[in-house]
Amino acid sequence: MSWPALYAQLVRVNRHSTSLGKIWLSVLFIFQVMVLIVAAESVWGDEQSDFTCNTLQPGCENVCYDQFFPVSHIRLWSLQLVFVSTPTLLVSMYVAYRNRGDKRRLIQVSGFLGNKGQEEELETLKERKLLVTGALWWTYICSLVVRLLFEGGFMYALYVVYNGFQMPRLVQCNQWPCPNLVDYFISRPTEKAIFTVLLATASSICMVLNMAEVAYLIAKYLPLEHILGSESAARLVKSAILRRPNLALLSGLFRATVQSSDW
């Protein structure tokens, strides 16, 4: 998996998020992705090869390993990061949809895009920061809720599958084809327990940040939904008119935006 590519995509989307969303991204990549890449993979690299036992019965080791480690910690955490990061792409798709609609309105107002100034206006639309109102607010809230559910679901799965976040030094197995009750010894149990608790703590912090961001968005933006509406977009385009020299072009976009129901 290309973690830098995922990080670049999330940073691009995070431009439209709140300060809590930026903190969440930092916690995700510093305390989860970096720990997973730098340390955890080397600690769990010898997971099955060093799962030693006091019997040489063929097949016993594989059966007992599957009983106590049905899913690798590393694969479970990697899958968690993929699922947790995916809802953020909903915001990216909606922003792309908004930019495409604004580009279409800009082309309708200007008639034909052929000079450098008009191309710069299109780049301004792509790089702007959208206000979290209207449909973008709902999209952002849905992505946070889905992300929170994924985070909590994987935390629960980790706790249930491994019977907690601690790593035992010795496990016993009597599954067939083992001849009797067999003792198995896990390599690096203390290190694995430390990294498991660390990553579980980072996931808990991410869940708290997600809940705080949902509460913040509801408290700040929901009471203003009926007041702002298209006025928020109007103010955004007004500010663009003041910053850009092409007044006639952006003034036409301002009129088209206020009349549009998409805002």
PDB file of C-alpha atoms in Angstrom:
ATOM      1  CA  MET A   1       0.000   0.000   0.000  1.00  0.00           C
ATOM      2  CA  SER A   2       1.254   3.524  -0.841  1.00  0.00           C
ATOM      3  CA  TRP A   3       0.812   5.388   2.449  1.00  0.00           C
ATOM      4  CA  PRO A   4       2.307   8.667   1.046  1.00  0.00           C
ATOM      5  CA  ALA A   5      -0.324   8.689  -1.718  1.00  0.00           C
ATOM      6  CA  LEU A   6      -3.085   8.144   0.835  1.00  0.00           C
ATOM      7  CA  TYR A   7      -1.647  10.899   3.020  1.00  0.00           C
ATOM      8  CA  ALA A   8      -1.507  13.343   0.096  1.00  0.00           C
ATOM      9  CA  GLN A   9      -5.147  12.625  -0.756  1.00  0.00           C
ATOM     10  CA  LEU A  10      -6.279  13.086   2.849  1.00  0.00           C
ATOM     11  CA  VAL A  11      -4.329  16.349   3.182  1.00  0.00           C
ATOM     12  CA  ARG A  12      -6.022  17.664   0.039  1.00  0.00           C
ATOM     13  CA  VAL A  13      -9.453  16.848   1.469  1.00  0.00           C
ATOM     14  CA  ASN A  14      -8.497  18.058   4.949  1.00  0.00           C
ATOM     15  CA  ARG A  15      -8.148  21.574   3.577  1.00  0.00           C
ATOM     16  CA  HIS A  16     -11.925  21.903   3.962  1.00  0.00           C
ATOM     17  CA  SER A  17     -12.053  20.429   7.475  1.00  0.00           C
ATOM     18  CA  THR A  18     -11.948  22.010  10.924  1.00  0.00           C
ATOM     19  CA  SER A  19      -8.959  22.232  13.261  1.00  0.00           C
ATOM     20  CA  LEU A  20     -10.108  19.015  14.947  1.00  0.00           C
ATOM     21  CA  GLY A  21      -9.999  17.268  11.580  1.00  0.00           C
ATOM     22  CA  LYS A  22      -6.406  18.392  11.057  1.00  0.00           C
ATOM     23  CA  ILE A  23      -5.469  17.093  14.515  1.00  0.00           C
ATOM     24  CA  TRP A  24      -7.151  13.767  13.666  1.00  0.00           C
ATOM     25  CA  LEU A  25      -5.051  13.439  10.516  1.00  0.00           C
ATOM     26  CA  SER A  26      -1.850  14.113  12.483  1.00  0.00           C
ATOM     27  CA  VAL A  27      -2.735  11.514  15.121  1.00  0.00           C
ATOM     28  CA  LEU A  28      -3.676   8.993  12.426  1.00  0.00           C
ATOM     29  CA  PHE A  29      -0.391   9.208  10.559  1.00  0.00           C
ATOM     30  CA  ILE A  30       2.027   9.852  13.437  1.00  0.00           C
ATOM     31  CA  PHE A  31       0.696   7.428  16.034  1.00  0.00           C
ATOM     32  CA  GLN A  32      -0.843   4.788  13.778  1.00  0.00           C
ATOM     33  CA  VAL A  33       0.658   4.719  10.295  1.00  0.00           C
ATOM     34  CA  MET A  34       4.216   5.618  11.337  1.00  0.00           C
ATOM     35  CA  VAL A  35       4.187   3.247  14.319  1.00  0.00           C
ATOM     36  CA  LEU A  36       2.782   0.504  12.099  1.00  0.00           C
ATOM     37  CA  ILE A  37       5.430   1.011   9.411  1.00  0.00           C
ATOM     38  CA  VAL A  38       8.495   1.739  11.547  1.00  0.00           C
ATOM     39  CA  ALA A  39       8.067  -0.565  14.534  1.00  0.00           C
ATOM     40  CA  ALA A  40       5.026  -2.825  14.583  1.00  0.00           C
ATOM     41  CA  GLU A  41       5.772  -4.660  11.333  1.00  0.00           C
ATOM     42  CA  SER A  42       9.235  -5.668  12.567  1.00  0.00           C
ATOM     43  CA  VAL A  43       7.859  -6.802  15.934  1.00  0.00           C
ATOM     44  CA  TRP A  44       5.202  -9.006  14.290  1.00  0.00           C
ATOM     45  CA  GLY A  45       7.436 -10.134  11.420  1.00  0.00           C
ATOM     46  CA  ASP A  46       8.327 -13.399  13.157  1.00  0.00           C
ATOM     47  CA  GLU A  47       4.797 -14.059  14.400  1.00  0.00           C
ATOM     48  CA  GLN A  48       4.266 -17.548  12.988  1.00  0.00           C
ATOM     49  CA  SER A  49       7.851 -18.709  12.546  1.00  0.00           C
ATOM     50  CA  ASP A  50       8.613 -18.161  16.255  1.00  0.00           C
ATOM     51  CA  PHE A  51       5.331 -19.624  17.488  1.00  0.00           C
ATOM     52  CA  THR A  52       7.131 -22.545  19.149  1.00  0.00           C
ATOM     53  CA  CYS A  53       5.611 -25.523  20.905  1.00  0.00           C
ATOM     54  CA  ASN A  54       6.625 -28.656  22.807  1.00  0.00           C
ATOM     55  CA  THR A  55       5.400 -31.134  20.194  1.00  0.00           C
ATOM     56  CA  LEU A  56       6.423 -32.133  16.687  1.00  0.00           C
ATOM     57  CA  GLN A  57       3.028 -33.488  15.639  1.00  0.00           C
ATOM     58  CA  PRO A  58       2.464 -32.492  11.973  1.00  0.00           C
ATOM     59  CA  GLY A  59      -0.290 -29.907  11.547  1.00  0.00           C
ATOM     60  CA  CYS A  60      -0.619 -29.153  15.259  1.00  0.00           C
ATOM     61  CA  GLU A  61       1.306 -25.884  15.064  1.00  0.00           C
ATOM     62  CA  ASN A  62      -0.762 -24.523  12.161  1.00  0.00           C
ATOM     63  CA  VAL A  63      -4.075 -25.424  13.792  1.00  0.00           C
ATOM     64  CA  CYS A  64      -3.151 -23.885  17.138  1.00  0.00           C
ATOM     65  CA  TYR A  65      -1.732 -20.762  15.510  1.00  0.00           C
ATOM     66  CA  ASP A  66      -4.985 -20.286  13.609  1.00  0.00           C
ATOM     67  CA  GLN A  67      -6.932 -20.704  16.848  1.00  0.00           C
ATOM     68  CA  PHE A  68      -5.082 -17.989  18.740  1.00  0.00           C
ATOM     69  CA  PHE A  69      -4.244 -15.663  15.808  1.00  0.00           C
ATOM     70  CA  PRO A  70      -7.142 -15.953  13.319  1.00  0.00           C
ATOM     71  CA  VAL A  71      -6.216 -12.546  11.866  1.00  0.00           C
ATOM     72  CA  SER A  72      -2.773 -11.005  11.958  1.00  0.00           C
ATOM     73  CA  HIS A  73      -2.513  -7.811  14.011  1.00  0.00           C
ATOM     74  CA  ILE A  74      -0.684  -6.074  11.177  1.00  0.00           C
ATOM     75  CA  ARG A  75      -3.294  -6.994   8.564  1.00  0.00           C
ATOM     76  CA  LEU A  76      -6.138  -6.027  10.877  1.00  0.00           C
ATOM     77  CA  TRP A  77      -4.591  -2.616  11.585  1.00  0.00           C
ATOM     78  CA  SER A  78      -3.836  -2.047   7.888  1.00  0.00           C
ATOM     79  CA  LEU A  79      -7.431  -2.896   7.023  1.00  0.00           C
ATOM     80  CA  GLN A  80      -8.606  -0.551   9.771  1.00  0.00           C
ATOM     81  CA  LEU A  81      -6.564   2.340   8.347  1.00  0.00           C
ATOM     82  CA  VAL A  82      -7.995   1.745   4.873  1.00  0.00           C
ATOM     83  CA  PHE A  83     -11.598   1.645   6.105  1.00  0.00           C
ATOM     84  CA  VAL A  84     -11.138   4.647   8.413  1.00  0.00           C
ATOM     85  CA  SER A  85      -9.596   6.738   5.620  1.00  0.00           C
ATOM     86  CA  THR A  86     -12.188   5.820   2.977  1.00  0.00           C
ATOM     87  CA  PRO A  87     -15.131   7.944   4.301  1.00  0.00           C
ATOM     88  CA  THR A  88     -12.987  11.064   3.907  1.00  0.00           C
ATOM     89  CA  LEU A  89     -13.033  10.448   0.151  1.00  0.00           C
ATOM     90  CA  LEU A  90     -16.789  11.200   0.229  1.00  0.00           C
ATOM     91  CA  VAL A  91     -15.884  14.797   0.971  1.00  0.00           C
ATOM     92  CA  SER A  92     -13.346  14.751  -1.857  1.00  0.00           C
ATOM     93  CA  MET A  93     -15.964  13.529  -4.341  1.00  0.00           C
ATOM     94  CA  TYR A  94     -18.458  16.177  -3.256  1.00  0.00           C
ATOM     95  CA  VAL A  95     -15.854  18.962  -3.502  1.00  0.00           C
ATOM     96  CA  ALA A  96     -14.979  17.770  -7.018  1.00  0.00           C
ATOM     97  CA  TYR A  97     -18.694  17.827  -7.879  1.00  0.00           C
ATOM     98  CA  ARG A  98     -19.023  21.393  -6.566  1.00  0.00           C
ATOM     99  CA  ASN A  99     -15.958  22.564  -8.455  1.00  0.00           C
ATOM    100  CA  ARG A 100     -17.265  20.986 -11.660  1.00  0.00           C
ATOM    101  CA  GLY A 101     -20.593  22.793 -11.262  1.00  0.00           C
ATOM    102  CA  ASP A 102     -18.893  26.112 -10.560  1.00  0.00           C
ATOM    103  CA  LYS A 103     -16.633  25.621 -13.568  1.00  0.00           C
ATOM    104  CA  ARG A 104     -19.683  25.000 -15.750  1.00  0.00           C
ATOM    105  CA  ARG A 105     -21.341  28.186 -14.484  1.00  0.00           C
ATOM    106  CA  LEU A 106     -18.130  30.135 -15.022  1.00  0.00           C
ATOM    107  CA  ILE A 107     -17.919  28.921 -18.617  1.00  0.00           C
ATOM    108  CA  GLN A 108     -21.567  29.856 -19.209  1.00  0.00           C
ATOM    109  CA  VAL A 109     -20.965  33.353 -17.875  1.00  0.00           C
ATOM    110  CA  SER A 110     -17.680  33.983 -19.702  1.00  0.00           C
ATOM    111  CA  GLY A 111     -18.778  32.342 -22.945  1.00  0.00           C
ATOM    112  CA  PHE A 112     -15.427  30.917 -24.005  1.00  0.00           C
ATOM    113  CA  LEU A 113     -12.266  30.134 -22.064  1.00  0.00           C
ATOM    114  CA  GLY A 114      -9.299  31.138 -24.134  1.00  0.00           C
ATOM    115  CA  ASN A 115      -7.078  33.548 -22.276  1.00  0.00           C
ATOM    116  CA  LYS A 116      -4.713  33.161 -19.370  1.00  0.00           C
ATOM    117  CA  GLY A 117      -6.799  35.237 -16.965  1.00  0.00           C
ATOM    118  CA  GLN A 118      -9.837  33.000 -17.310  1.00  0.00           C
ATOM    119  CA  GLU A 119      -7.701  29.899 -16.788  1.00  0.00           C
ATOM    120  CA  GLU A 120      -6.414  31.473 -13.577  1.00  0.00           C
ATOM    121  CA  GLU A 121     -10.007  31.926 -12.427  1.00  0.00           C
ATOM    122  CA  LEU A 122     -10.592  28.190 -12.865  1.00  0.00           C
ATOM    123  CA  GLU A 123      -7.496  27.439 -10.803  1.00  0.00           C
ATOM    124  CA  THR A 124      -8.833  29.753  -8.093  1.00  0.00           C
ATOM    125  CA  LEU A 125     -12.048  27.719  -7.962  1.00  0.00           C
ATOM    126  CA  LYS A 126     -10.064  24.491  -7.528  1.00  0.00           C
ATOM    127  CA  GLU A 127      -7.832  25.832  -4.743  1.00  0.00           C
ATOM    128  CA  ARG A 128     -10.465  27.669  -2.685  1.00  0.00           C
ATOM    129  CA  LYS A 129     -11.607  26.488   0.726  1.00  0.00           C
ATOM    130  CA  LEU A 130     -15.325  25.741   0.787  1.00  0.00           C
ATOM    131  CA  LEU A 131     -17.470  26.711   3.747  1.00  0.00           C
ATOM    132  CA  VAL A 132     -18.894  23.725   5.616  1.00  0.00           C
ATOM    133  CA  THR A 133     -22.571  24.458   4.998  1.00  0.00           C
ATOM    134  CA  GLY A 134     -25.453  22.912   3.101  1.00  0.00           C
ATOM    135  CA  ALA A 135     -24.761  19.641   1.329  1.00  0.00           C
ATOM    136  CA  LEU A 136     -21.071  19.806   2.226  1.00  0.00           C
ATOM    137  CA  TRP A 137     -22.055  19.912   5.928  1.00  0.00           C
ATOM    138  CA  TRP A 138     -24.164  16.774   5.567  1.00  0.00           C
ATOM    139  CA  THR A 139     -21.455  15.004   3.566  1.00  0.00           C
ATOM    140  CA  TYR A 140     -18.844  15.884   6.163  1.00  0.00           C
ATOM    141  CA  ILE A 141     -21.061  14.745   9.057  1.00  0.00           C
ATOM    142  CA  CYS A 142     -21.812  11.436   7.301  1.00  0.00           C
ATOM    143  CA  SER A 143     -18.106  10.815   6.689  1.00  0.00           C
ATOM    144  CA  LEU A 144     -17.348  11.457  10.373  1.00  0.00           C
ATOM    145  CA  VAL A 145     -20.103   9.121  11.565  1.00  0.00           C
ATOM    146  CA  VAL A 146     -19.027   6.323   9.200  1.00  0.00           C
ATOM    147  CA  ARG A 147     -15.399   6.838  10.204  1.00  0.00           C
ATOM    148  CA  LEU A 148     -16.382   6.654  13.880  1.00  0.00           C
ATOM    149  CA  LEU A 149     -18.314   3.421  13.298  1.00  0.00           C
ATOM    150  CA  PHE A 150     -15.377   1.833  11.476  1.00  0.00           C
ATOM    151  CA  GLU A 151     -12.955   2.896  14.204  1.00  0.00           C
ATOM    152  CA  GLY A 152     -15.166   1.515  16.961  1.00  0.00           C
ATOM    153  CA  GLY A 153     -15.912  -1.669  15.015  1.00  0.00           C
ATOM    154  CA  PHE A 154     -12.254  -2.521  14.502  1.00  0.00           C
ATOM    155  CA  MET A 155     -11.453  -1.728  18.141  1.00  0.00           C
ATOM    156  CA  TYR A 156     -14.206  -4.110  19.216  1.00  0.00           C
ATOM    157  CA  ALA A 157     -13.020  -6.772  16.760  1.00  0.00           C
ATOM    158  CA  LEU A 158      -9.464  -6.519  18.074  1.00  0.00           C
ATOM    159  CA  TYR A 159     -10.669  -6.866  21.661  1.00  0.00           C
ATOM    160  CA  VAL A 160     -12.953  -9.829  20.916  1.00  0.00           C
ATOM    161  CA  VAL A 161     -10.626 -11.768  18.603  1.00  0.00           C
ATOM    162  CA  TYR A 162      -7.615 -11.553  20.920  1.00  0.00           C
ATOM    163  CA  ASN A 163      -9.558 -11.512  24.207  1.00  0.00           C
ATOM    164  CA  GLY A 164      -8.240  -8.102  25.224  1.00  0.00           C
ATOM    165  CA  PHE A 165      -5.205  -5.978  24.402  1.00  0.00           C
ATOM    166  CA  GLN A 166      -2.629  -7.958  26.388  1.00  0.00           C
ATOM    167  CA  MET A 167      -0.359 -10.599  24.855  1.00  0.00           C
ATOM    168  CA  PRO A 168       0.123 -13.837  26.854  1.00  0.00           C
ATOM    169  CA  ARG A 169       3.514 -15.494  27.039  1.00  0.00           C
ATOM    170  CA  LEU A 170       2.068 -19.008  27.035  1.00  0.00           C
ATOM    171  CA  VAL A 171      -1.048 -20.435  25.377  1.00  0.00           C
ATOM    172  CA  GLN A 172      -2.348 -23.984  25.525  1.00  0.00           C
ATOM    173  CA  CYS A 173      -4.066 -25.889  22.744  1.00  0.00           C
ATOM    174  CA  ASN A 174      -5.734 -29.296  22.470  1.00  0.00           C
ATOM    175  CA  GLN A 175      -7.108 -29.031  18.932  1.00  0.00           C
ATOM    176  CA  TRP A 176      -6.896 -31.998  16.566  1.00  0.00           C
ATOM    177  CA  PRO A 177      -4.366 -33.265  15.388  1.00  0.00           C
ATOM    178  CA  CYS A 178      -2.490 -32.329  18.586  1.00  0.00           C
ATOM    179  CA  PRO A 179      -1.932 -35.511  20.652  1.00  0.00           C
ATOM    180  CA  ASN A 180      -2.743 -33.808  23.989  1.00  0.00           C
ATOM    181  CA  LEU A 181      -2.731 -30.418  25.706  1.00  0.00           C
ATOM    182  CA  VAL A 182       0.171 -28.631  24.013  1.00  0.00           C
ATOM    183  CA  ASP A 183       2.031 -25.544  25.285  1.00  0.00           C
ATOM    184  CA  TYR A 184       2.843 -22.776  22.799  1.00  0.00           C
ATOM    185  CA  PHE A 185       5.186 -19.861  23.465  1.00  0.00           C
ATOM    186  CA  ILE A 186       4.681 -16.476  21.809  1.00  0.00           C
ATOM    187  CA  SER A 187       7.726 -14.452  20.802  1.00  0.00           C
ATOM    188  CA  ARG A 188       8.181 -10.881  22.101  1.00  0.00           C
ATOM    189  CA  PRO A 189       4.954 -10.820  24.122  1.00  0.00           C
ATOM    190  CA  THR A 190       5.858  -7.645  26.052  1.00  0.00           C
ATOM    191  CA  GLU A 191       6.724  -5.671  22.902  1.00  0.00           C
ATOM    192  CA  LYS A 192       3.562  -6.839  21.176  1.00  0.00           C
ATOM    193  CA  ALA A 193       1.446  -5.896  24.193  1.00  0.00           C
ATOM    194  CA  ILE A 194       3.009  -2.410  24.300  1.00  0.00           C
ATOM    195  CA  PHE A 195       2.365  -1.726  20.605  1.00  0.00           C
ATOM    196  CA  THR A 196      -1.149  -3.153  20.834  1.00  0.00           C
ATOM    197  CA  VAL A 197      -1.995  -0.817  23.713  1.00  0.00           C
ATOM    198  CA  LEU A 198      -0.319   2.112  21.920  1.00  0.00           C
ATOM    199  CA  LEU A 199      -2.281   1.628  18.703  1.00  0.00           C
ATOM    200  CA  ALA A 200      -5.509   0.992  20.625  1.00  0.00           C
ATOM    201  CA  THR A 201      -4.924   4.248  22.531  1.00  0.00           C
ATOM    202  CA  ALA A 202      -4.327   6.116  19.259  1.00  0.00           C
ATOM    203  CA  SER A 203      -7.581   4.686  17.879  1.00  0.00           C
ATOM    204  CA  SER A 204      -9.405   5.818  21.023  1.00  0.00           C
ATOM    205  CA  ILE A 205      -7.994   9.335  20.628  1.00  0.00           C
ATOM    206  CA  CYS A 206      -9.156   9.365  16.995  1.00  0.00           C
ATOM    207  CA  MET A 207     -12.645   8.314  18.107  1.00  0.00           C
ATOM    208  CA  VAL A 208     -12.751  11.121  20.687  1.00  0.00           C
ATOM    209  CA  LEU A 209     -11.617  13.631  18.040  1.00  0.00           C
ATOM    210  CA  ASN A 210     -14.306  12.389  15.634  1.00  0.00           C
ATOM    211  CA  MET A 211     -17.029  12.742  18.278  1.00  0.00           C
ATOM    212  CA  ALA A 212     -15.747  16.194  19.237  1.00  0.00           C
ATOM    213  CA  GLU A 213     -15.738  17.293  15.591  1.00  0.00           C
ATOM    214  CA  VAL A 214     -19.307  16.054  15.081  1.00  0.00           C
ATOM    215  CA  ALA A 215     -20.423  17.973  18.181  1.00  0.00           C
ATOM    216  CA  TYR A 216     -18.537  21.064  17.012  1.00  0.00           C
ATOM    217  CA  LEU A 217     -20.088  21.005  13.542  1.00  0.00           C
ATOM    218  CA  ILE A 218     -23.578  20.512  14.964  1.00  0.00           C
ATOM    219  CA  ALA A 219     -23.161  23.289  17.532  1.00  0.00           C
ATOM    220  CA  LYS A 220     -21.587  25.800  15.144  1.00  0.00           C
ATOM    221  CA  TYR A 221     -23.180  25.225  11.752  1.00  0.00           C
ATOM    222  CA  LEU A 222     -26.559  23.567  12.239  1.00  0.00           C
ATOM    223  CA  PRO A 223     -28.252  26.636  13.848  1.00  0.00           C
ATOM    224  CA  LEU A 224     -27.008  28.731  10.904  1.00  0.00           C
ATOM    225  CA  GLU A 225     -28.263  26.456   8.139  1.00  0.00           C
ATOM    226  CA  HIS A 226     -31.586  28.264   7.704  1.00  0.00           C
ATOM    227  CA  ILE A 227     -29.910  31.661   7.969  1.00  0.00           C
ATOM    228  CA  LEU A 228     -26.994  31.189   5.604  1.00  0.00           C
ATOM    229  CA  GLY A 229     -28.027  28.955   2.707  1.00  0.00           C
ATOM    230  CA  SER A 230     -26.780  30.513  -0.496  1.00  0.00           C
ATOM    231  CA  GLU A 231     -25.620  33.651   1.345  1.00  0.00           C
ATOM    232  CA  SER A 232     -22.464  31.827   2.446  1.00  0.00           C
ATOM    233  CA  ALA A 233     -21.616  31.109  -1.176  1.00  0.00           C
ATOM    234  CA  ALA A 234     -22.424  34.698  -2.061  1.00  0.00           C
ATOM    235  CA  ARG A 235     -19.948  35.991   0.484  1.00  0.00           C
ATOM    236  CA  LEU A 236     -17.322  33.585  -0.817  1.00  0.00           C
ATOM    237  CA  VAL A 237     -17.684  34.819  -4.381  1.00  0.00           C
ATOM    238  CA  LYS A 238     -17.799  38.446  -3.201  1.00  0.00           C
ATOM    239  CA  SER A 239     -14.437  37.962  -1.507  1.00  0.00           C
ATOM    240  CA  ALA A 240     -13.105  36.443  -4.731  1.00  0.00           C
ATOM    241  CA  ILE A 241     -14.340  39.499  -6.655  1.00  0.00           C
ATOM    242  CA  LEU A 242     -12.400  41.773  -4.327  1.00  0.00           C
ATOM    243  CA  ARG A 243      -9.225  39.719  -4.719  1.00  0.00           C
ATOM    244  CA  ARG A 244      -9.292  39.136  -8.484  1.00  0.00           C
ATOM    245  CA  PRO A 245      -8.977  41.721 -11.242  1.00  0.00           C
ATOM    246  CA  ASN A 246     -11.476  40.082 -13.610  1.00  0.00           C
ATOM    247  CA  LEU A 247     -14.519  41.808 -12.068  1.00  0.00           C
ATOM    248  CA  ALA A 248     -16.959  41.285 -14.901  1.00  0.00           C
ATOM    249  CA  LEU A 249     -16.339  37.558 -15.109  1.00  0.00           C
ATOM    250  CA  LEU A 250     -16.631  36.907 -11.377  1.00  0.00           C
ATOM    251  CA  SER A 251     -19.592  39.251 -11.030  1.00  0.00           C
ATOM    252  CA  GLY A 252     -21.470  37.096 -13.505  1.00  0.00           C
ATOM    253  CA  LEU A 253     -20.512  33.999 -11.541  1.00  0.00           C
ATOM    254  CA  PHE A 254     -21.728  35.712  -8.367  1.00  0.00           C
ATOM    255  CA  ARG A 255     -25.167  36.322  -9.883  1.00  0.00           C
ATOM    256  CA  ALA A 256     -25.376  32.746 -11.196  1.00  0.00           C
ATOM    257  CA  THR A 257     -24.331  31.346  -7.832  1.00  0.00           C
ATOM    258  CA  VAL A 258     -26.924  33.256  -5.830  1.00  0.00           C
ATOM    259  CA  GLN A 259     -29.671  32.079  -8.181  1.00  0.00           C
ATOM    260  CA  SER A 260     -28.502  28.439  -8.099  1.00  0.00           C
ATOM    261  CA  SER A 261     -30.195  25.993  -5.755  1.00  0.00           C
ATOM    262  CA  ASP A 262     -27.041  23.873  -5.427  1.00  0.00           C
ATOM    263  CA  TRP A 263     -25.768  26.261  -2.754  1.00  0.00           C
TER     264      TRP A 263
END
